[in-house]
Amino acid sequence: MVLVRPAKTNDVKAIRALVDSYAAPGQMLSKETVTLYESVQEFIVAEVDGVVVGCGALHILWEDLAEVRTMAVKKELNRQGVGHKILEAIIKRAGEVGVEKLFCLTFQTEFFGAHGFEVIEGTPVNPTVYAELLRSYDAGVAEFLDLESVKPNTLGNTRMLKKLA
């Protein structure tokens, strides 16, 4: 049985291992351990028999906009519904905090598409919000805005968006 719950600080080592398992072959950007601790409150984890087997994070970008980040599941559990449970929990949490649009940058377009995410071009925010977002130092914001400075990090990834009802 898979239990999905908010992450705790003592889950960061497991999250680190999951991220590393995908970052090494270039399927995910690596994150510094300190960054994982700083953002632990954004994470949802999935565990089986007390062992963390998956993770994902909800990162708020603006009043009505957030990013799904750092989605990873132990490779031996891929295609067994663990990722779907994590993403469903993230989508639910996004709605609870007032998010109307969820962004992701992914190679897994079929997975996110099954949850209502659609491929986007351009930046679906008004010019005033765009100008405010340009002030952020967050790489995820730069990826959302499709800025040239992050193109080397996003090569091959697809930008997707889901509008929440």
Coordinates of N, CA and C in Angstrom, one line a residue:
M1 N 0.8 -1.2 0.0 CA 0.0 0.0 0.0 C 0.9 1.3 0.0
V2 N 0.5 2.2 -0.8 CA 1.3 3.5 -1.0 C 0.6 4.5 -0.1
L3 N 1.4 5.1 0.8 CA 1.0 6.3 1.6 C 1.6 7.5 1.0
V4 N 0.8 8.5 0.7 CA 1.2 9.8 0.2 C 1.0 10.8 1.3
R5 N 2.1 11.6 1.6 CA 2.0 12.5 2.8 C 3.0 13.7 2.5
P6 N 2.8 14.8 3.3 CA 3.8 15.9 3.2 C 5.2 15.4 3.7
A7 N 6.2 15.9 3.1 CA 7.6 15.5 3.4 C 8.0 16.1 4.7
K8 N 8.9 15.4 5.4 CA 9.6 15.9 6.6 C 11.1 16.1 6.4
T9 N 11.7 16.8 7.2 CA 13.2 17.0 7.1 C 13.9 15.7 7.0
N10 N 13.5 14.7 7.7 CA 14.2 13.4 7.7 C 14.0 12.6 6.4
D11 N 13.1 13.1 5.5 CA 12.9 12.5 4.2 C 13.9 13.0 3.2
V12 N 14.6 14.1 3.5 CA 15.5 14.7 2.5 C 16.5 13.8 1.9
K13 N 17.1 12.9 2.7 CA 18.1 12.0 2.2 C 17.5 11.1 1.2
A14 N 16.3 10.6 1.4 CA 15.6 9.8 0.4 C 15.3 10.6 -0.9
I15 N 14.8 11.8 -0.7 CA 14.5 12.7 -1.8 C 15.8 12.9 -2.6
R16 N 16.9 13.2 -1.9 CA 18.2 13.3 -2.6 C 18.6 12.1 -3.4
A17 N 18.4 10.9 -2.9 CA 18.7 9.7 -3.6 C 17.8 9.6 -4.9
L18 N 16.5 9.9 -4.8 CA 15.6 9.8 -5.9 C 16.0 10.8 -7.0
V19 N 16.3 12.1 -6.6 CA 16.8 13.1 -7.5 C 18.1 12.6 -8.2
D20 N 19.0 12.1 -7.5 CA 20.3 11.7 -8.0 C 20.1 10.6 -9.0
S21 N 19.1 9.7 -8.8 CA 18.9 8.6 -9.7 C 18.4 9.0 -11.1
Y22 N 17.8 10.2 -11.1 CA 17.4 10.7 -12.4 C 18.3 11.8 -13.0
A23 N 19.0 12.5 -12.1 CA 19.9 13.6 -12.5 C 21.1 13.0 -13.2
A24 N 21.7 11.9 -12.7 CA 22.9 11.3 -13.3 C 22.7 11.0 -14.8
P25 N 21.6 10.4 -15.2 CA 21.5 10.1 -16.6 C 20.9 11.3 -17.4
G26 N 20.7 12.5 -16.8 CA 20.3 13.7 -17.4 C 18.8 13.8 -17.7
Q27 N 18.0 13.1 -16.9 CA 16.6 13.1 -17.0 C 15.9 14.1 -16.0
M28 N 16.7 14.7 -15.2 CA 16.3 15.7 -14.2 C 17.4 16.6 -13.8
L29 N 17.2 17.8 -13.5 CA 18.3 18.7 -13.0 C 18.6 18.3 -11.6
S30 N 19.8 18.3 -11.2 CA 20.2 18.0 -9.9 C 19.9 19.3 -9.0
K31 N 19.7 19.0 -7.7 CA 19.5 20.1 -6.8 C 20.5 19.9 -5.6
E32 N 20.9 21.1 -5.1 CA 21.8 21.0 -3.9 C 21.0 20.5 -2.7
T33 N 21.6 19.8 -1.9 CA 20.9 19.3 -0.7 C 20.4 20.4 0.2
V34 N 21.1 21.5 0.3 CA 20.6 22.6 1.1 C 19.2 23.1 0.5
T35 N 19.1 23.1 -0.9 CA 17.9 23.6 -1.5 C 16.8 22.6 -1.2
L36 N 17.0 21.3 -1.1 CA 16.0 20.4 -0.8 C 15.5 20.6 0.7
Y37 N 16.4 20.9 1.6 CA 16.0 21.2 3.0 C 15.2 22.5 3.0
E38 N 15.7 23.5 2.3 CA 15.0 24.8 2.3 C 13.6 24.7 1.7
S39 N 13.3 23.7 0.9 CA 12.0 23.6 0.2 C 11.2 22.4 0.7
V40 N 11.7 21.7 1.8 CA 11.0 20.5 2.2 C 9.5 20.7 2.4
Q41 N 9.1 21.8 2.8 CA 7.6 22.1 3.0 C 6.8 22.0 1.7
E42 N 7.5 22.1 0.6 CA 6.8 22.1 -0.7 C 6.6 20.6 -1.2
F43 N 7.3 19.7 -0.6 CA 7.3 18.3 -1.1 C 6.2 17.4 -0.5
I44 N 5.8 16.5 -1.4 CA 4.9 15.4 -1.1 C 5.8 14.2 -1.3
V45 N 5.7 13.2 -0.4 CA 6.4 11.9 -0.6 C 5.4 10.8 -0.6
A46 N 5.8 9.7 -1.3 CA 5.1 8.5 -1.3 C 6.0 7.5 -0.6
E47 N 5.4 6.7 0.3 CA 6.1 5.6 1.0 C 5.4 4.3 0.9
V48 N 6.2 3.3 0.9 CA 5.7 1.9 1.0 C 6.4 1.2 2.1
D49 N 5.7 0.7 3.0 CA 6.3 0.0 4.2 C 7.3 0.9 4.9
G50 N 7.0 2.2 5.0 CA 7.9 3.1 5.7 C 9.1 3.6 4.9
V51 N 9.2 3.2 3.7 CA 10.3 3.6 2.8 C 9.8 4.6 1.8
V52 N 10.5 5.8 1.7 CA 10.2 6.8 0.7 C 10.5 6.2 -0.7
V53 N 9.5 6.2 -1.6 CA 9.7 5.6 -2.9 C 9.4 6.6 -4.0
G54 N 9.0 7.8 -3.7 CA 8.6 8.8 -4.6 C 8.5 10.2 -4.0
C55 N 8.6 11.2 -4.8 CA 8.5 12.6 -4.3 C 8.1 13.5 -5.5
G56 N 7.6 14.7 -5.1 CA 7.2 15.7 -6.0 C 7.0 17.0 -5.2
A57 N 7.1 18.1 -5.8 CA 7.0 19.4 -5.0 C 6.0 20.4 -5.8
L58 N 5.4 21.2 -5.0 CA 4.6 22.3 -5.5 C 5.3 23.6 -5.1
H59 N 5.7 24.3 -6.1 CA 6.4 25.6 -5.9 C 5.6 26.7 -6.4
I60 N 5.2 27.6 -5.5 CA 4.4 28.8 -5.9 C 5.3 29.8 -6.7
L61 N 4.8 30.2 -7.9 CA 5.5 31.2 -8.7 C 4.8 32.6 -8.6
W62 N 3.5 32.6 -8.5 CA 2.7 33.8 -8.5 C 1.4 33.6 -7.8
E63 N 0.6 34.6 -7.7 CA -0.7 34.5 -7.0 C -1.6 33.3 -7.5
D64 N -1.6 33.1 -8.8 CA -2.5 32.0 -9.3 C -1.7 30.9 -10.1
L65 N -0.3 30.9 -9.9 CA 0.5 30.1 -10.7 C 1.5 29.3 -9.8
A66 N 1.7 28.0 -10.1 CA 2.7 27.2 -9.4 C 3.3 26.3 -10.3
E67 N 4.4 25.7 -9.9 CA 5.2 24.7 -10.7 C 5.2 23.4 -10.0
V68 N 5.0 22.3 -10.7 CA 5.2 21.0 -10.2 C 6.7 20.7 -10.5
R69 N 7.4 20.4 -9.4 CA 8.9 20.2 -9.5 C 9.3 18.9 -8.9
T70 N 10.4 18.4 -9.4 CA 11.2 17.3 -8.7 C 10.3 16.1 -8.5
M71 N 9.6 15.7 -9.6 CA 8.8 14.5 -9.5 C 9.7 13.3 -9.8
A72 N 9.8 12.4 -8.9 CA 10.6 11.2 -9.1 C 10.0 10.0 -8.3
V73 N 10.1 8.8 -9.0 CA 9.7 7.6 -8.3 C 10.8 6.6 -8.5
K74 N 11.0 5.7 -7.5 CA 12.0 4.7 -7.7 C 11.7 3.9 -9.0
K75 N 12.7 3.7 -9.8 CA 12.5 3.2 -11.1 C 11.9 1.8 -11.1
E76 N 12.1 1.0 -10.1 CA 11.4 -0.3 -10.1 C 9.9 -0.2 -9.8
L77 N 9.5 1.0 -9.4 CA 8.0 1.2 -9.2 C 7.4 2.0 -10.3
N78 N 8.1 2.4 -11.3 CA 7.5 3.1 -12.4 C 6.3 2.3 -13.0
R79 N 5.3 3.1 -13.4 CA 4.1 2.5 -14.1 C 3.2 1.7 -13.1
Q80 N 3.4 2.0 -11.8 CA 2.5 1.3 -10.8 C 1.6 2.2 -10.0
G81 N 1.5 3.5 -10.5 CA 0.6 4.4 -10.0 C 1.1 5.3 -8.9
V82 N 2.4 5.1 -8.5 CA 2.9 6.0 -7.4 C 3.0 7.4 -7.9
G83 N 3.5 7.7 -9.0 CA 3.6 9.0 -9.5 C 2.3 9.7 -9.7
H84 N 1.3 8.9 -10.1 CA -0.1 9.5 -10.2 C -0.6 10.0 -8.9
K85 N -0.3 9.2 -7.9 CA -0.8 9.5 -6.5 C -0.1 10.8 -6.0
I86 N 1.2 10.9 -6.3 CA 1.9 12.1 -5.9 C 1.4 13.3 -6.6
L87 N 1.2 13.2 -7.9 CA 0.8 14.3 -8.7 C -0.7 14.7 -8.3
E88 N -1.5 13.8 -8.0 CA -2.9 14.1 -7.6 C -2.9 14.9 -6.3
A89 N -2.0 14.5 -5.4 CA -1.9 15.2 -4.1 C -1.4 16.6 -4.3
I90 N -0.4 16.8 -5.3 CA 0.1 18.1 -5.6 C -1.0 19.0 -6.2
I91 N -1.8 18.4 -7.1 CA -2.8 19.2 -7.7 C -3.9 19.6 -6.7
K92 N -4.2 18.7 -5.8 CA -5.2 19.0 -4.7 C -4.6 20.1 -3.9
R93 N -3.4 20.0 -3.5 CA -2.8 21.1 -2.6 C -2.8 22.4 -3.4
A94 N -2.5 22.4 -4.6 CA -2.5 23.6 -5.4 C -3.8 24.3 -5.4
G95 N -4.9 23.6 -5.5 CA -6.2 24.1 -5.5 C -6.5 24.7 -4.1
E96 N -6.0 24.0 -3.0 CA -6.3 24.4 -1.7 C -5.6 25.8 -1.4
V97 N -4.5 26.1 -2.0 CA -3.8 27.3 -1.7 C -4.1 28.4 -2.7
G98 N -5.0 28.1 -3.6 CA -5.5 29.2 -4.5 C -4.9 29.2 -5.9
V99 N -4.1 28.2 -6.3 CA -3.5 28.2 -7.6 C -4.5 27.9 -8.6
E100 N -4.4 28.6 -9.7 CA -5.3 28.3 -10.9 C -4.7 27.7 -12.1
K101 N -3.3 27.8 -12.1 CA -2.6 27.2 -13.2 C -1.3 26.5 -12.7
L102 N -1.1 25.3 -13.2 CA 0.1 24.5 -12.8 C 1.0 24.3 -14.0
F103 N 2.3 24.6 -13.8 CA 3.3 24.5 -14.8 C 4.2 23.4 -14.5
C104 N 4.7 22.7 -15.6 CA 5.8 21.7 -15.4 C 6.7 21.8 -16.6
L105 N 7.9 21.4 -16.4 CA 8.9 21.3 -17.5 C 9.3 19.8 -17.4
T106 N 9.0 19.1 -18.5 CA 9.1 17.6 -18.4 C 9.5 16.9 -19.7
F107 N 10.1 15.7 -19.5 CA 10.2 14.8 -20.6 C 9.0 13.8 -20.6
Q108 N 8.2 13.8 -19.5 CA 7.1 12.8 -19.4 C 5.8 13.4 -19.8
T109 N 5.7 13.8 -21.1 CA 4.5 14.5 -21.5 C 3.2 13.6 -21.5
E110 N 3.4 12.3 -21.7 CA 2.2 11.4 -21.6 C 1.7 11.4 -20.2
F111 N 2.6 11.2 -19.3 CA 2.2 11.2 -17.8 C 1.4 12.4 -17.4
F112 N 2.0 13.6 -17.7 CA 1.4 14.9 -17.3 C 0.1 15.1 -18.1
G113 N 0.1 14.7 -19.4 CA -1.0 14.9 -20.3 C -2.2 14.1 -19.7
A114 N -2.0 12.9 -19.1 CA -3.0 12.1 -18.5 C -3.7 12.8 -17.3
H115 N -3.1 13.9 -16.8 CA -3.6 14.6 -15.7 C -4.1 16.0 -16.2
G116 N -4.2 16.2 -17.4 CA -4.8 17.4 -18.0 C -3.8 18.5 -18.3
F117 N -2.5 18.3 -18.3 CA -1.5 19.2 -18.7 C -1.5 19.3 -20.2
E118 N -1.3 20.5 -20.7 CA -1.2 20.7 -22.2 C 0.1 21.4 -22.5
V119 N 0.7 21.1 -23.6 CA 1.9 21.7 -24.1 C 1.6 23.2 -24.3
I120 N 2.5 24.1 -23.9 CA 2.3 25.5 -24.1 C 3.5 26.1 -24.9
E121 N 3.2 27.2 -25.6 CA 4.2 28.0 -26.3 C 4.0 29.4 -25.7
G122 N 5.0 30.2 -25.6 CA 4.9 31.5 -25.1 C 4.7 31.5 -23.6
T123 N 4.3 32.6 -23.0 CA 4.1 32.7 -21.6 C 2.7 33.1 -21.3
P124 N 1.9 32.2 -20.6 CA 0.5 32.5 -20.4 C 0.2 33.4 -19.2
V125 N 0.9 34.6 -19.1 CA 0.6 35.5 -18.1 C 0.5 36.9 -18.7
N126 N -0.1 37.8 -18.1 CA -0.2 39.2 -18.7 C 1.1 39.9 -18.5
P127 N 1.4 41.0 -19.3 CA 2.7 41.7 -19.3 C 3.1 42.2 -17.9
T128 N 2.2 42.6 -17.1 CA 2.5 43.1 -15.8 C 3.1 42.0 -14.9
V129 N 2.5 40.8 -14.9 CA 3.0 39.7 -14.2 C 4.3 39.2 -14.7
Y130 N 4.4 39.2 -16.1 CA 5.6 38.8 -16.7 C 6.8 39.7 -16.2
A131 N 6.6 41.0 -16.2 CA 7.6 41.9 -15.7 C 8.0 41.6 -14.2
E132 N 7.0 41.3 -13.4 CA 7.3 41.0 -12.0 C 8.1 39.7 -11.9
L133 N 7.7 38.7 -12.7 CA 8.4 37.4 -12.7 C 9.8 37.5 -13.1
L134 N 10.1 38.4 -14.0 CA 11.5 38.6 -14.5 C 12.4 39.0 -13.3
R135 N 11.9 39.5 -12.2 CA 12.7 39.9 -11.1 C 13.1 38.7 -10.2
S136 N 12.5 37.6 -10.5 CA 12.8 36.4 -9.6 C 14.2 35.8 -10.0
Y137 N 14.9 35.3 -9.0 CA 16.1 34.6 -9.2 C 15.9 33.1 -9.3
D138 N 14.7 32.6 -9.2 CA 14.3 31.2 -9.3 C 14.4 30.7 -10.7
A139 N 15.2 29.6 -10.9 CA 15.4 28.9 -12.2 C 14.0 28.5 -12.8
G140 N 13.1 28.0 -11.9 CA 11.8 27.6 -12.4 C 11.0 28.7 -13.0
V141 N 11.1 29.9 -12.5 CA 10.4 31.0 -13.1 C 11.0 31.3 -14.4
A142 N 12.4 31.3 -14.5 CA 13.0 31.5 -15.8 C 12.6 30.4 -16.9
E143 N 12.4 29.2 -16.4 CA 12.0 28.1 -17.3 C 10.6 28.4 -17.7
F144 N 9.7 28.8 -16.8 CA 8.3 29.1 -17.2 C 8.3 30.2 -18.2
L145 N 9.1 31.3 -18.0 CA 9.1 32.4 -19.0 C 9.9 32.0 -20.3
D146 N 10.5 30.9 -20.3 CA 11.2 30.4 -21.5 C 12.4 31.3 -21.9
L147 N 13.1 31.8 -20.8 CA 14.2 32.7 -21.1 C 15.4 32.0 -21.7
E148 N 16.1 32.7 -22.5 CA 17.3 32.2 -23.2 C 18.3 31.6 -22.2
S149 N 18.4 32.3 -21.1 CA 19.5 31.9 -20.1 C 19.3 30.5 -19.6
V150 N 18.1 30.0 -19.6 CA 17.9 28.6 -19.1 C 17.8 27.5 -20.2
K151 N 17.9 28.0 -21.4 CA 17.7 27.0 -22.5 C 18.7 25.8 -22.4
P152 N 19.9 26.0 -22.0 CA 20.8 24.8 -21.9 C 20.2 23.7 -20.9
N153 N 19.5 24.2 -19.8 CA 18.9 23.3 -18.8 C 17.7 22.6 -19.3
T154 N 17.0 23.2 -20.3 CA 15.7 22.7 -20.6 C 15.7 22.0 -22.0
L155 N 16.8 21.9 -22.6 CA 16.9 21.3 -23.9 C 16.2 19.9 -23.9
G156 N 15.2 19.7 -24.8 CA 14.5 18.5 -24.9 C 13.3 18.4 -24.0
N157 N 13.2 19.2 -23.0 CA 12.0 19.2 -22.1 C 10.9 19.9 -22.8
T158 N 9.7 19.6 -22.3 CA 8.5 20.2 -22.8 C 7.8 21.0 -21.7
R159 N 7.4 22.3 -22.1 CA 6.7 23.1 -21.1 C 5.2 22.8 -21.2
M160 N 4.6 22.5 -20.1 CA 3.2 22.1 -20.0 C 2.5 22.9 -18.9
L161 N 1.2 23.1 -19.1 CA 0.4 23.8 -18.2 C -1.0 23.1 -18.0
K162 N -1.5 23.2 -16.8 CA -2.8 22.7 -16.5 C -3.6 23.8 -15.8
K163 N -4.8 24.0 -16.3 CA -5.7 25.0 -15.7 C -6.6 24.3 -14.7
L164 N -6.6 24.7 -13.5 CA -7.4 24.1 -12.5 C -8.8 24.6 -12.5
A165 N -9.8 23.8 -12.3 CA -11.2 24.3 -12.4 C -11.6 25.0 -11.1

